[in-house]
Coordinates of C-alpha atoms and ligand atoms in Angstrom, one line a residue:
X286 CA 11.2 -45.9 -12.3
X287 CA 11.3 -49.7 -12.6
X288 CA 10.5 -51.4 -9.4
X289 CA 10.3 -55.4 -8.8
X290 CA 7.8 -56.6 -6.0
X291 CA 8.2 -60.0 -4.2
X292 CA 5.7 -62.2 -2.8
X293 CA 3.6 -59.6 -4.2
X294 CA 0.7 -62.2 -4.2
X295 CA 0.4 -61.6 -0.3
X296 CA -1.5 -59.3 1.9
X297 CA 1.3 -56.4 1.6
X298 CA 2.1 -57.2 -1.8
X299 CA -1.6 -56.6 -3.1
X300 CA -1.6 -53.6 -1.1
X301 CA 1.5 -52.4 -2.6
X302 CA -0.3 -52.4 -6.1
X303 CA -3.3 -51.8 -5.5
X304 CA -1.9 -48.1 -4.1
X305 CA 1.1 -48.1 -7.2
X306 CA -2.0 -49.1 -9.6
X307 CA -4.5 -46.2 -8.5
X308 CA -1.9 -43.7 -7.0
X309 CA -3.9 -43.7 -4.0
X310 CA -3.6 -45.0 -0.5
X311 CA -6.6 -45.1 2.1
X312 CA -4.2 -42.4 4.0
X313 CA -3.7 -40.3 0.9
X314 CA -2.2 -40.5 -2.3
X315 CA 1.0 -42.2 -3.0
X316 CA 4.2 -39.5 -4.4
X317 CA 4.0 -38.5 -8.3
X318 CA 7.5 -40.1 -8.5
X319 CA 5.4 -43.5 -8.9
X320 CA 3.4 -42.3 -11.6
X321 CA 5.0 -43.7 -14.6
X322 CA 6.5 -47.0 -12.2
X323 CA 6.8 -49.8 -14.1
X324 CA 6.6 -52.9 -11.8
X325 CA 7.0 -56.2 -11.9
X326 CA 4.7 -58.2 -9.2
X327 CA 6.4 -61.6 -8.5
X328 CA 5.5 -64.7 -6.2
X329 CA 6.2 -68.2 -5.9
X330 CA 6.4 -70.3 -8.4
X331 CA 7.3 -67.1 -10.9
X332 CA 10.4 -66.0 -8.6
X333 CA 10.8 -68.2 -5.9
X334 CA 13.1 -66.0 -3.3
X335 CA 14.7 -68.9 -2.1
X336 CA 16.2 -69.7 -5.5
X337 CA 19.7 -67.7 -5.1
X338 CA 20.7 -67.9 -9.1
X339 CA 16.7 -67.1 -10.0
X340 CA 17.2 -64.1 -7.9
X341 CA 20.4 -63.4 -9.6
X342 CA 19.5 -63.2 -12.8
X343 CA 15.4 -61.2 -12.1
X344 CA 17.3 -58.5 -10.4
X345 CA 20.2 -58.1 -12.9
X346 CA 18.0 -58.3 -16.0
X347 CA 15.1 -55.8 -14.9
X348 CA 17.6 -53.4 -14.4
X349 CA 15.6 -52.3 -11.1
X350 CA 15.4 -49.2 -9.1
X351 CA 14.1 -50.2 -6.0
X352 CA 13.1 -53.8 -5.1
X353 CA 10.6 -54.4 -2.2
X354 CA 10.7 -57.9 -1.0
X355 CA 7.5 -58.8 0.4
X356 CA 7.7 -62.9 0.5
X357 CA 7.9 -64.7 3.7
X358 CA 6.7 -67.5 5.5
X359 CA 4.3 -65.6 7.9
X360 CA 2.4 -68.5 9.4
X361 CA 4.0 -68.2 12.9
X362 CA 3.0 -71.8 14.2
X363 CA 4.2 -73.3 10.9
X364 CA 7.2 -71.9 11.2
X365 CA 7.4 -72.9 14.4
X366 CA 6.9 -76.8 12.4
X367 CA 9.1 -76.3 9.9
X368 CA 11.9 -74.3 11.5
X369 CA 14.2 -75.1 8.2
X370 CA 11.9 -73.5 5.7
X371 CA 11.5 -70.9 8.0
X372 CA 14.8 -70.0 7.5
X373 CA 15.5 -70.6 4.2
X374 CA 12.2 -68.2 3.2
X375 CA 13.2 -65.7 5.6
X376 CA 16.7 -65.6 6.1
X377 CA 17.9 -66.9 3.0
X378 CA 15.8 -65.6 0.5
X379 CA 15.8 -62.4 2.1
X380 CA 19.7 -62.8 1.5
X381 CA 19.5 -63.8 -2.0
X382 CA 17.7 -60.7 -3.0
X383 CA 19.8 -58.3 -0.2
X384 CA 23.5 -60.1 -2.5
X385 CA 21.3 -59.2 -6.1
X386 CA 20.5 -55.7 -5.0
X387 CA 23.5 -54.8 -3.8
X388 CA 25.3 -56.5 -7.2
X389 CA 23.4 -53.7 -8.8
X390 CA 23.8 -50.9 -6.8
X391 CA 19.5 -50.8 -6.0
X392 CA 17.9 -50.6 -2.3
X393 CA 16.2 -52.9 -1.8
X394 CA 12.8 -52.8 1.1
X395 CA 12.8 -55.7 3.5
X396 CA 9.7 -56.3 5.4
X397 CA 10.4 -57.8 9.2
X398 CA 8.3 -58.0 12.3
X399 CA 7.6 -57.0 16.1
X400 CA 8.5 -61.0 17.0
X401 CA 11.8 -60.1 17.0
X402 CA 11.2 -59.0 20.2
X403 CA 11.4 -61.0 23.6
X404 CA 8.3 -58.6 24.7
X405 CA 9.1 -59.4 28.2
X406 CA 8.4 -56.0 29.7
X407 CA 5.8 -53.4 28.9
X408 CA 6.2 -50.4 26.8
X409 CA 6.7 -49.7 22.9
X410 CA 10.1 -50.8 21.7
X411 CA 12.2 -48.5 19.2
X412 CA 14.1 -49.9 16.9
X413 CA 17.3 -49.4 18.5
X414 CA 16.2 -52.0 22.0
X415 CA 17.7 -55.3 22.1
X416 CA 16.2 -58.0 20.2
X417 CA 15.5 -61.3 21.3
X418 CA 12.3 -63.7 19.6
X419 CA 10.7 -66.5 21.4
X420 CA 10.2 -68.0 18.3
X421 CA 11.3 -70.0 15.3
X422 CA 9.2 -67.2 13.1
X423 CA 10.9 -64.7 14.9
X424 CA 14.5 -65.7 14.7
X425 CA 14.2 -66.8 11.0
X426 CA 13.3 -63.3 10.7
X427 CA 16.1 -61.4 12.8
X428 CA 18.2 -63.7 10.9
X429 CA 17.2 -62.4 7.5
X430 CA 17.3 -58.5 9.2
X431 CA 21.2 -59.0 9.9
X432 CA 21.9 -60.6 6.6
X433 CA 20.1 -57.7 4.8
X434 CA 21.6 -55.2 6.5
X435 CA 25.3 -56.9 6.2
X436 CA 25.1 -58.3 2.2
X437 CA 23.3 -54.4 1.1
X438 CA 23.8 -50.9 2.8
X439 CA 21.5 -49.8 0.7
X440 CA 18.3 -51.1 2.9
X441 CA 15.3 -50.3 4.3
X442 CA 14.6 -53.0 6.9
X443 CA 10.7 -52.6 8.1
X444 CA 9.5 -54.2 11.3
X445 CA 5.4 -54.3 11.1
X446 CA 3.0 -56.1 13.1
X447 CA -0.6 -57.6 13.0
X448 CA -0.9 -56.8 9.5
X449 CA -4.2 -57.4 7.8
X450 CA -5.3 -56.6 4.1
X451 CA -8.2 -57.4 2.1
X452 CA -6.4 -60.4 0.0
X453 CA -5.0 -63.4 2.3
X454 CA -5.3 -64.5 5.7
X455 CA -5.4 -62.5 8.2
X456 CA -6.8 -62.3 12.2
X457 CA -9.7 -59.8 10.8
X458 CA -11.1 -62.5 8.9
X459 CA -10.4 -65.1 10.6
X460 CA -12.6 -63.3 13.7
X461 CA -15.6 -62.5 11.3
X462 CA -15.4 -66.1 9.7
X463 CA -15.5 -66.8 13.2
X464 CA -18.3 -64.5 14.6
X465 CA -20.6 -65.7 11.8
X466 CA -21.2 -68.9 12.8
X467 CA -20.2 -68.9 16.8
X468 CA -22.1 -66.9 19.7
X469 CA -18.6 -66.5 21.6
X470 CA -14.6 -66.4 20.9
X471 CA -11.8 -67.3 23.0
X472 CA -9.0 -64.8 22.2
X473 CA -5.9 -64.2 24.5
X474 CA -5.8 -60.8 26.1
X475 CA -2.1 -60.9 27.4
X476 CA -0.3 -60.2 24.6
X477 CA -0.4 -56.5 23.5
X478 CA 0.7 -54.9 20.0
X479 CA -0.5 -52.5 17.0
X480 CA -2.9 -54.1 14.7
X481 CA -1.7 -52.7 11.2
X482 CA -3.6 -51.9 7.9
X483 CA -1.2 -53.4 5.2
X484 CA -2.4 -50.2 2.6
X485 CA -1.3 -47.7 5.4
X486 CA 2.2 -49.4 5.5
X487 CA 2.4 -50.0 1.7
X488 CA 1.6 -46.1 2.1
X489 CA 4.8 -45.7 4.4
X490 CA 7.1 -48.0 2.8
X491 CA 6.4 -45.9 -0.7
X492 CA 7.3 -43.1 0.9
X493 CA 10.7 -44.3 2.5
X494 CA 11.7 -46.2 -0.4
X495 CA 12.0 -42.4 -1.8
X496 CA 14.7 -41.4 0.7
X497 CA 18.2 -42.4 1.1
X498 CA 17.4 -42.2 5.0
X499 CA 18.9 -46.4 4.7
X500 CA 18.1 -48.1 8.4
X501 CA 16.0 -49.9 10.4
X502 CA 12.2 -49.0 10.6
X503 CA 9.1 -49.6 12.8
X504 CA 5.8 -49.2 10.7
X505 CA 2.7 -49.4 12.2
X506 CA -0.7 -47.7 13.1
X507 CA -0.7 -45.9 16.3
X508 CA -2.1 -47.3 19.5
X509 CA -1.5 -50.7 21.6
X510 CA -4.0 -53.3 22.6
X511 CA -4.4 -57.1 22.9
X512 CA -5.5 -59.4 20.6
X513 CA -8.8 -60.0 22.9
X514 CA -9.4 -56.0 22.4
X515 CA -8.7 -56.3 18.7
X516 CA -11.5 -58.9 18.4
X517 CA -14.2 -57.3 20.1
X518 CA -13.6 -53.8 17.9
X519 CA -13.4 -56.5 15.0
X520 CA -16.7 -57.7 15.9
X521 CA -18.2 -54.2 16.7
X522 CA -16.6 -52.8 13.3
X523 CA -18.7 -55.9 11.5
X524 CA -21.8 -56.2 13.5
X525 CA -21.6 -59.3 14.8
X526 CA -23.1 -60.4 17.7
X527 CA -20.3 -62.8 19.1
X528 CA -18.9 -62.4 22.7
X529 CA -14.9 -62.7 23.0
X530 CA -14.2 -64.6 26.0
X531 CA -10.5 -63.6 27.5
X532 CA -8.1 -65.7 27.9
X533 CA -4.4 -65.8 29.2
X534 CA -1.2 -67.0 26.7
X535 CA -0.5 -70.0 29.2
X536 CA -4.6 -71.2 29.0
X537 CA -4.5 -71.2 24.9
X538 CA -1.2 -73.0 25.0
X539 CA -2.6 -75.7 27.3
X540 CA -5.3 -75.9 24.7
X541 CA -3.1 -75.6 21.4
X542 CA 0.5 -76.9 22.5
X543 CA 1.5 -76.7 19.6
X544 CA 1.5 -72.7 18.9
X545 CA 5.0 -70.4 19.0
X546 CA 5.6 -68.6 22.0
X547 CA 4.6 -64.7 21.4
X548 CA 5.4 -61.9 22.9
X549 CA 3.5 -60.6 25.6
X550 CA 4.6 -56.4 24.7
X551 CA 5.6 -55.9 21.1
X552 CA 4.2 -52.8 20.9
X553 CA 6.5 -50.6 18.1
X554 CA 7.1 -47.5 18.4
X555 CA 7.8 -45.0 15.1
X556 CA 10.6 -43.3 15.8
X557 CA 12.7 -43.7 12.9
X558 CA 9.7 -43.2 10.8
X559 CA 8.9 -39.8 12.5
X560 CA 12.6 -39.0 12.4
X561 CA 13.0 -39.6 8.4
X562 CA 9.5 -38.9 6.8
X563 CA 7.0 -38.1 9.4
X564 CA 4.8 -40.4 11.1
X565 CA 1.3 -40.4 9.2
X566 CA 0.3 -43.6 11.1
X567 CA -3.1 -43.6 11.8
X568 CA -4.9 -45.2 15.3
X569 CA -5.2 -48.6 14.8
X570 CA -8.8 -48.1 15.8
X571 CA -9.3 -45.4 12.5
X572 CA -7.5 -48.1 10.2
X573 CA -9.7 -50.5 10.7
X574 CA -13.0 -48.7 10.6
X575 CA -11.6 -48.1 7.1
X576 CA -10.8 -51.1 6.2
X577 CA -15.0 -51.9 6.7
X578 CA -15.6 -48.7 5.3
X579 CA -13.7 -50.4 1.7
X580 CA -14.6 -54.3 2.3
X581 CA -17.1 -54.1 -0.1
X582 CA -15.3 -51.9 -2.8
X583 CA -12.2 -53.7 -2.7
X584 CA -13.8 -57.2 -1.9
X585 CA -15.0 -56.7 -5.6
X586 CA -12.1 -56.1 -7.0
X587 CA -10.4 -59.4 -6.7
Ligands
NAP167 N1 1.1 -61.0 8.6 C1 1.5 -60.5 9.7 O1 0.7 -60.4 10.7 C2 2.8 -59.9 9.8 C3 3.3 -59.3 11.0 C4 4.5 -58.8 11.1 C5 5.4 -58.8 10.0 N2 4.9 -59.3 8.8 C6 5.9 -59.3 7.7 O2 5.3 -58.5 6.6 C7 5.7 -59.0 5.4 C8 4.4 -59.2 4.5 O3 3.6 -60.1 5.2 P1 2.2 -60.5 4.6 O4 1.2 -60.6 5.7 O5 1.8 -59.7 3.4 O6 2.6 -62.0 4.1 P2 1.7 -63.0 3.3 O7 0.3 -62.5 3.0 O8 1.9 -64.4 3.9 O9 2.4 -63.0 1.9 C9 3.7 -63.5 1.7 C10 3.8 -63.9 0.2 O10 5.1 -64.4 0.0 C11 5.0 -65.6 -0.8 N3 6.1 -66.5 -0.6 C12 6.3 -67.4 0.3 N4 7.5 -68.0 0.1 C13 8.0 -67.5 -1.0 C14 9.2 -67.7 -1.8 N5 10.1 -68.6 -1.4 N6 9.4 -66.9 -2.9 C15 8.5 -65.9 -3.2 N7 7.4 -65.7 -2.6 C16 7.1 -66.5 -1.5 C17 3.7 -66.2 -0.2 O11 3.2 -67.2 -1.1 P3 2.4 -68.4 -0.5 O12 1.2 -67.9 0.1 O13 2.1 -69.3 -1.7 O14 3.3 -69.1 0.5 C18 2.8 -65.0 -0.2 O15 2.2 -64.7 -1.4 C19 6.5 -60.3 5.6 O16 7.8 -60.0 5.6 C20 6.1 -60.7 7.0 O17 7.1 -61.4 7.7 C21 3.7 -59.8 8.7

């Protein structure tokens, strides 16, 4: 099988090889169909997404069976900035690789997200409610979702949320950075979602990618809190001594005017998942004790 990974230099995409490289996820090991993979791990400036003829040509000369497109502009009040660049990552690279794959008869993976949701009443969305984002992140993103799905059948569009690996940026290590040097933490603790281990839904998308169940997806680990709730197990799960001081959206936005509008409820809910391969999902609370379980181990590896 010859696979081609995109923005594989990011938090999913180091995930994605680091299971395809040792056959083994943190939830279990990855199919035997992988075993003999051959993949190709691309990021900017190598394959620049955005590059519609670049695109072209990668995906006609690897002569692919799968591609799993894991670039995107992901910093949500940059986005928010740069609303144009938003797009063209997000929508029209997205595109670019959804008119290549579908040029060569492959599926392709596209990963999306939970702010394509309004959020505006509680409850865990399926895939199948009515989207909405508050966002310039969010509707670059539900713009790349409908030109996937229309330019390729073949596709597997995957709405995650809260993701955090062990390469990149991420909210985990931006609270322990955080907790080192500061006694207390203002998080806001009225916006509620799933926190998500980017190995368990590399994990998940390796196992779709398999099927020719095509559709829309929600991946992530089971369980709902806020991002105040997230930080104190953050801090618990690292043993650091910092208090997280609530806060509402509307008191961070006063303080940072700047910052996208989030949802307030974007919890996901698995159904498709369930439906086409089984939910193996974990709590959100088990994936990240695991993820401090492997910090060391896998700290050491990059
Ligand atoms: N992070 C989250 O909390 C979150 C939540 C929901 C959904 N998602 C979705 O999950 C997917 C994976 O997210 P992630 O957290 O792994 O993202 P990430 O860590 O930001 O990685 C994205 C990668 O894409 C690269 N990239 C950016 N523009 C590109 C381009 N034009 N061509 C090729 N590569 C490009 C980035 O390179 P640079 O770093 O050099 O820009 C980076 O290496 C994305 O689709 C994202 O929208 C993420």
């Amino acid at each position: 099988m010859r696979i081609l990974v995109t923005g594989a230099s990011g938090q999913l995409g180091c995930e994605l090889r680091h299971c395809l490289e040792t056959m083994q996820a943190e939830i279990g090991p990855i199919p035997e169909e992988y075993r003999d993979a051959a993949v190709v791990y691309t990021d900017t400036p190598d394959l620049d997404i955005t590059n519609g003829d670049a695109v072209d040509e990668a995906v006609r000369l690897g002569r692919y069976d799968l591609v799993i497109n894991c670039a995107a502009m992901t910093n949500v009040d940059g986005c928010e900035a740069n609303e144009s660049m938003a797009r063209l990552v997000n929508a029209i690279g997205a595109w670019n690789l959804a008119r290549a794959t579908k040029e060569n008869g492959i599926p392709l993976v596209h990963v999306s997200t939970d702010y394509v949701f309004p959020g505006n009443e509680p409850g865990e969305r399926a895939e199948s409610d009515p989207v909405s984002p508050l966002s310039a992140y969010g509707r670059s993103k539900l713009e790349g979702e409908k030109l996937v799905a229309n330019a390729n059948n073949r596709h597997f569009i995957v709405r995650t949320a809260w993701l955090y690996g062990y390469v990149g940026k991420n909210f985990v290590k931006t609270m322990m950075r955080l907790g080192e040097s500061h006694d207390e933490v203002t998080v806001v603790d009225d916006q509620l979602g799933n926190p998500t281990s980017a190995n368990d839904l590399a994990y998940e998308i390796l196992k779709l990618a398999l099927t020719h169940d095509y559709g829309v997806y929600h991946c992530t680990n089971e369980g709902t809190c806020s991002w105040a709730d997230f930080a104190e197990a953050i801090m618990v799960g690292a043993g650091l001594d910092c208090k997280v001081v609530r806060c509402t959206s509307e008191e961070y936005k006063q303080a940072h005017p700047e910052s996208a509008d989030r949802p307030h409820f974007s919890s996901l809910k698995n159904q498709h998942l369930e439906q086409a391969i089984g939910n193996e999902m974990r709590s959100w609370q088990d994936a990240l004790q695991s993820y401090f379980d492997q910090r060391e181990e896998r700290n050491s590896d990059v």
